[in-house]
Coordinates of C-alpha atoms in Angstrom, one line a residue:
M12 CA 35.3 11.2 44.3
P13 CA 35.1 15.1 44.2
S14 CA 37.4 16.8 41.9
W15 CA 38.0 19.7 44.2
I16 CA 38.0 20.1 48.0
P17 CA 39.2 23.6 49.0
P18 CA 41.9 24.0 51.6
L19 CA 41.0 25.0 55.2
P20 CA 42.0 28.6 56.0
G21 CA 44.8 29.2 58.4
L22 CA 46.3 25.6 58.3
T23 CA 49.7 24.7 56.8
R24 CA 49.4 23.1 53.4
Y25 CA 51.6 20.1 52.4
T26 CA 51.6 19.6 48.6
W27 CA 53.1 16.1 48.7
W28 CA 52.9 13.3 51.2
G29 CA 56.7 13.2 51.8
A30 CA 56.5 16.7 53.3
V31 CA 53.9 15.7 55.9
P32 CA 55.6 15.5 59.4
E33 CA 55.5 12.3 61.4
G34 CA 52.7 12.2 63.8
L35 CA 50.1 13.8 61.5
L36 CA 47.6 11.5 59.8
T37 CA 44.3 11.8 58.0
K38 CA 41.0 10.5 59.4
T39 CA 41.3 7.5 57.1
Q40 CA 44.8 6.7 58.3
L41 CA 43.7 7.0 61.9
A42 CA 40.8 4.7 61.3
R43 CA 43.1 2.0 60.0
Q44 CA 44.7 2.1 63.4
G45 CA 41.5 2.0 65.3
L46 CA 41.7 5.7 66.2
K47 CA 39.6 8.8 65.5
P48 CA 40.6 12.5 65.8
G49 CA 40.7 13.9 69.3
S50 CA 41.4 17.5 68.3
D51 CA 41.0 20.0 65.5
P52 CA 43.1 19.5 62.4
V53 CA 46.6 21.1 62.5
G54 CA 47.5 20.8 58.8
Q55 CA 46.3 19.6 55.4
A56 CA 47.7 17.5 52.6
L57 CA 47.1 17.8 48.9
Y58 CA 45.8 14.7 47.2
H59 CA 43.9 13.6 44.1
G60 CA 44.3 16.8 42.0
N61 CA 42.9 19.8 43.9
C62 CA 41.6 18.1 47.1
Y63 CA 42.9 18.8 50.6
A64 CA 42.7 16.3 53.4
P65 CA 42.8 17.6 57.0
L66 CA 45.7 16.2 59.2
Y67 CA 45.4 15.4 62.8
E68 CA 47.9 14.7 65.6
V69 CA 48.2 11.0 66.4
D70 CA 49.1 11.8 70.0
A71 CA 45.7 13.6 70.5
A72 CA 43.7 10.8 68.8
V73 CA 41.4 8.6 70.8
P74 CA 40.4 5.0 70.3
K75 CA 37.3 4.4 68.2
R76 CA 34.4 3.0 70.1
G77 CA 34.1 -0.7 69.4
C78 CA 30.9 -2.6 68.8
S79 CA 29.4 -5.0 71.4
P80 CA 28.6 -8.5 70.3
A81 CA 24.9 -7.6 70.2
Q82 CA 25.6 -4.5 68.0
R83 CA 27.9 -6.5 65.8
A84 CA 25.1 -9.1 65.3
V85 CA 22.7 -6.4 64.3
L86 CA 25.2 -4.9 61.8
D87 CA 25.8 -8.4 60.4
R88 CA 22.1 -9.1 60.1
A89 CA 21.6 -5.7 58.3
R90 CA 24.4 -6.5 55.9
E91 CA 22.9 -9.9 55.2
L92 CA 19.5 -8.4 54.5
Q93 CA 20.9 -6.2 51.8
Y94 CA 20.8 -9.2 49.6
V95 CA 17.3 -10.5 50.5
C96 CA 14.1 -9.1 48.8
R97 CA 11.9 -7.5 51.5
R98 CA 8.8 -8.6 49.6
C99 CA 9.3 -12.2 48.4
G100 CA 12.4 -13.2 50.4
V101 CA 14.5 -14.3 47.4
R102 CA 18.3 -13.9 47.9
E103 CA 20.2 -12.2 45.2
D104 CA 24.0 -12.1 44.5
E105 CA 24.3 -8.4 44.6
P106 CA 22.9 -5.9 47.2
L107 CA 19.4 -4.8 46.3
G108 CA 19.8 -1.1 47.1
K109 CA 17.1 1.3 48.0
G110 CA 13.8 -0.3 49.0
R111 CA 15.4 -3.7 48.9
Y112 CA 13.2 -5.2 46.3
C113 CA 14.2 -7.8 43.6
D114 CA 13.7 -7.3 39.9
R115 CA 11.6 -10.5 39.6
G116 CA 8.4 -8.5 39.8
C117 CA 8.7 -7.1 43.3
R118 CA 10.3 -3.7 42.4
Y119 CA 7.6 -3.1 39.8
A120 CA 4.8 -4.2 42.1
M121 CA 6.0 -1.9 44.9
T122 CA 6.5 1.0 42.5
M123 CA 2.8 0.7 41.5
W124 CA 1.8 0.3 45.1
E125 CA 3.7 3.3 46.3
Q126 CA 1.9 5.5 43.8
H127 CA -1.4 3.9 45.0
D128 CA -0.5 4.7 48.6
Q129 CA 0.5 8.3 47.7
A130 CA -2.8 8.8 45.9
Q131 CA -4.6 7.8 49.1
A132 CA -2.4 10.1 51.2
L133 CA -3.2 13.0 48.8
A134 CA -6.9 12.2 48.8
R135 CA -6.9 12.3 52.6
E136 CA -5.2 15.7 52.6
L137 CA -7.8 17.1 50.2
V138 CA -10.7 15.6 52.1
A139 CA -9.4 17.1 55.4
D140 CA -8.7 20.6 53.8
P141 CA -11.7 22.9 54.1
A142 CA -10.2 25.2 51.5
A143 CA -9.9 22.4 48.8
V144 CA -12.3 22.7 45.9
L145 CA -13.0 21.0 42.7
L146 CA -13.0 23.2 39.6
V147 CA -15.2 21.5 37.0
V148 CA -15.4 22.9 33.5
D149 CA -17.0 21.9 30.2
V150 CA -16.4 24.2 27.3
E151 CA -16.7 21.9 24.3
R152 CA -16.0 24.0 21.3
D153 CA -18.9 22.9 19.1
A154 CA -21.5 22.7 22.0
L155 CA -24.3 25.2 22.4
P156 CA -23.6 28.1 24.7
S157 CA -26.1 26.7 27.2
A158 CA -24.1 23.5 27.4
Q159 CA -20.8 25.3 28.3
S160 CA -20.6 25.6 32.1
V161 CA -18.4 25.8 35.1
A162 CA -18.8 24.8 38.8
V163 CA -16.8 25.0 42.0
V164 CA -17.6 22.3 44.6
G165 CA -16.1 21.8 48.0
V166 CA -14.1 18.6 48.4
R167 CA -14.8 18.1 52.1
D168 CA -18.5 18.9 52.3
H169 CA -19.6 18.5 48.6
Q170 CA -21.1 22.0 48.7
V171 CA -21.6 23.8 45.4
L172 CA -19.9 27.1 45.9
Y173 CA -20.5 28.5 42.4
T174 CA -22.1 27.4 39.1
A175 CA -22.8 29.3 35.9
Q176 CA -22.9 29.1 32.2
A177 CA -19.4 29.7 30.9
G178 CA -20.3 32.0 28.1
E179 CA -18.4 32.2 24.9
Y180 CA -14.7 33.2 24.7
G181 CA -14.2 37.0 24.6
T182 CA -17.7 37.9 25.7
P183 CA -18.7 39.9 28.8
E184 CA -20.3 36.7 30.2
R185 CA -17.0 34.8 30.0
G186 CA -15.2 37.8 31.6
E187 CA -17.7 37.8 34.5
V188 CA -17.1 34.1 35.1
L189 CA -13.4 34.6 35.2
D190 CA -13.7 37.5 37.7
Q191 CA -15.9 35.3 39.9
L192 CA -13.4 32.4 39.7
D193 CA -10.5 34.7 40.5
A194 CA -12.2 35.9 43.6
L195 CA -13.5 32.6 44.8
L196 CA -10.4 30.5 44.1
A197 CA -7.8 32.9 45.7
D198 CA -6.0 31.1 48.5
R199 CA -7.8 27.8 47.8
R200 CA -6.4 24.4 46.9
V201 CA -7.8 23.8 43.5
V202 CA -8.4 20.2 42.1
E203 CA -9.0 19.7 38.4
E204 CA -10.9 16.9 36.8
P205 CA -8.8 15.7 33.8
D206 CA -5.2 14.6 33.6
H207 CA -2.8 15.3 30.7
M208 CA -4.8 12.9 28.5
G209 CA -8.0 15.0 28.6
P210 CA -10.7 15.4 27.7
S211 CA -9.5 18.8 26.6
S212 CA -12.9 20.4 26.8
R213 CA -12.8 20.0 30.6
Y214 CA -9.4 21.6 31.2
P215 CA -10.0 24.8 33.3
H216 CA -7.4 26.5 31.1
R217 CA -9.9 26.3 28.2
L218 CA -11.8 29.1 29.8
I219 CA -9.1 31.6 29.0
S220 CA -7.9 30.0 25.7
Q221 CA -9.2 30.9 22.2
P222 CA -11.1 28.0 20.7
G223 CA -9.0 25.9 18.5
Q224 CA -5.7 27.2 19.9
P225 CA -3.2 24.9 21.6
L226 CA -2.9 25.2 25.4
Q227 CA 0.1 27.1 26.8
S228 CA 2.1 25.4 29.5
G229 CA 2.2 26.9 33.0
P230 CA -0.3 29.0 35.0
D231 CA -1.7 32.2 33.7
P232 CA -0.4 35.2 35.6
Q233 CA -3.9 36.8 35.6
H234 CA -5.7 33.6 36.5
P235 CA -3.4 31.4 38.5
W236 CA -6.0 28.7 38.9
A237 CA -5.8 28.0 35.2
A238 CA -2.9 25.6 35.0
P239 CA -3.1 23.2 32.1
H240 CA -2.3 19.5 32.1
S241 CA -2.2 19.3 35.9
N242 CA 1.3 20.7 36.0
V243 CA 0.5 22.7 39.1
Y244 CA -2.8 21.4 40.6
P245 CA -3.7 17.8 41.3
S246 CA -6.4 16.2 39.2
V247 CA -9.1 13.7 40.0
A248 CA -8.0 11.6 37.0
C249 CA -4.3 11.4 38.3
I250 CA -5.3 10.6 41.8
W251 CA -7.8 7.9 40.8
S252 CA -5.5 6.3 38.1
A253 CA -2.7 6.0 40.7
W254 CA -5.2 4.4 43.2
F255 CA -6.7 2.1 40.5
A256 CA -3.2 1.1 39.3
W257 CA -4.0 0.2 35.7
P258 CA -1.1 0.7 33.3
D259 CA -1.7 1.3 29.6
C260 CA 0.9 -1.3 28.7
P261 CA 2.5 -4.3 30.5
Y262 CA 5.1 -3.3 33.1
S263 CA 4.6 0.4 32.5
T264 CA 5.1 2.2 35.9
V265 CA 2.8 5.1 34.8
P266 CA -0.8 4.5 35.9
S267 CA -3.3 5.6 33.4
V268 CA -7.0 6.2 33.0
P269 CA -8.4 3.2 31.1
R270 CA -9.4 3.9 27.5
E271 CA -11.3 2.0 24.8
G272 CA -14.7 2.9 26.0
A273 CA -14.0 2.4 29.7
V274 CA -16.2 4.4 32.1
V275 CA -14.5 6.5 34.8
P276 CA -15.9 6.2 38.3
W277 CA -17.3 9.7 38.3
S278 CA -20.0 11.4 36.2
R279 CA -19.3 13.4 33.1
S280 CA -22.5 15.2 32.1
L281 CA -23.9 18.5 31.2
D282 CA -24.5 19.1 34.9
V283 CA -21.0 20.0 36.0
A284 CA -22.0 20.8 39.6
E285 CA -23.3 17.2 40.0
D286 CA -20.1 16.0 38.3
G287 CA -18.2 17.9 41.0
R288 CA -20.2 16.2 43.7
S289 CA -19.5 12.8 42.1
M290 CA -15.7 13.6 42.1
A291 CA -15.8 14.7 45.7
T292 CA -17.5 11.4 46.6
L293 CA -14.8 9.5 44.8
L294 CA -12.0 11.3 46.6
H295 CA -13.7 10.5 49.9
R296 CA -13.8 6.8 48.9
I297 CA -10.2 6.8 48.0
A298 CA -9.3 8.5 51.3
D299 CA -11.2 5.8 53.3
G300 CA -10.0 3.0 51.1
T301 CA -13.3 1.8 49.8
A302 CA -12.8 2.8 46.1
P303 CA -12.2 -0.3 44.0
V304 CA -8.7 -1.2 42.8
W305 CA -8.0 -3.0 39.5
E306 CA -8.2 -6.7 40.1
R307 CA -4.9 -7.3 38.3
A308 CA -3.0 -4.6 40.2
A309 CA 0.7 -5.6 40.3
W310 CA 0.9 -6.3 44.0
R311 CA -2.2 -8.5 44.0
L312 CA -1.1 -11.1 41.4
D313 CA 1.7 -13.1 42.9
G314 CA 0.5 -13.6 46.4
H315 CA 3.4 -11.8 48.1
G316 CA 1.3 -8.7 49.0
I317 CA 2.8 -5.7 50.7
P318 CA 5.7 -6.0 53.1
A319 CA 5.6 -4.2 56.4
T320 CA 7.1 -0.7 55.7
P321 CA 6.6 2.6 57.5
S322 CA 4.2 3.6 54.8
S323 CA 2.1 0.5 54.9
R324 CA 2.0 0.5 58.7
R325 CA 0.7 4.1 58.6
T326 CA -1.9 3.1 56.1
A327 CA -3.1 0.2 58.3
E328 CA -3.2 2.4 61.4
V329 CA -5.3 5.2 59.7
A330 CA -7.6 2.6 58.2

């Protein structure tokens, strides 16, 4: 309950209920008599600290519209379904709340599936956007200068828009690369490769960071495309991990990129332009639903699958 509801200007204020004239009631009081206000409020009463309730004339009130038997049946059915899991059909003793999923695995499964579904929706947006590009960087600190490179690849058409050796930090060669990227990436939707877990040598922000120094959070004002840890721009790793639906520990609701020697489904090589094409292909496969999903994804294990929801119906229609 709010601690303060200001008084309405221009209306008489009654600071205790005994002062309210007969024939004036609040909305709640009218509703108990099967009525609703038929005119504007004519006064207001102070209640619960500093809250004012508008008062209405009983003589001007009108009957509340009643429900037909069919409408009542629909309302009763909706009230009944509040206790029934939409996915597995089990009945609980308490209302299930938003989403209407039980805690016997269904809420977890649907949380993972919703992230999977959102990843596909984002991939479809990127594939359809002619201005979306992949910014692929490899500036391993101990690598030879010839192995440090950058590429920009179109998501929709896989076209290599720019590729160059990155040069060393602080050199004119690196400055020229930054100038080219500033011009090319202006007004474009930039997609990075890594998520917050790295590898750090492939963060675009590494191009403007001194080797060995920690990354600063937030985009750089001079180079807005350089936003570390995918705080601003989507990343291929985040989109794919949500689609693949592998958690790094049981019942974690945060999809992760598998570790312990697992191979990601796109190339990581010295040819960053080809890596960009590989990532674009993966985004297309996620968009059209042909990219593999972890065989033990939560919604696949118990046989209940995915209930009919607006989101799942949209996915089926597009597919």
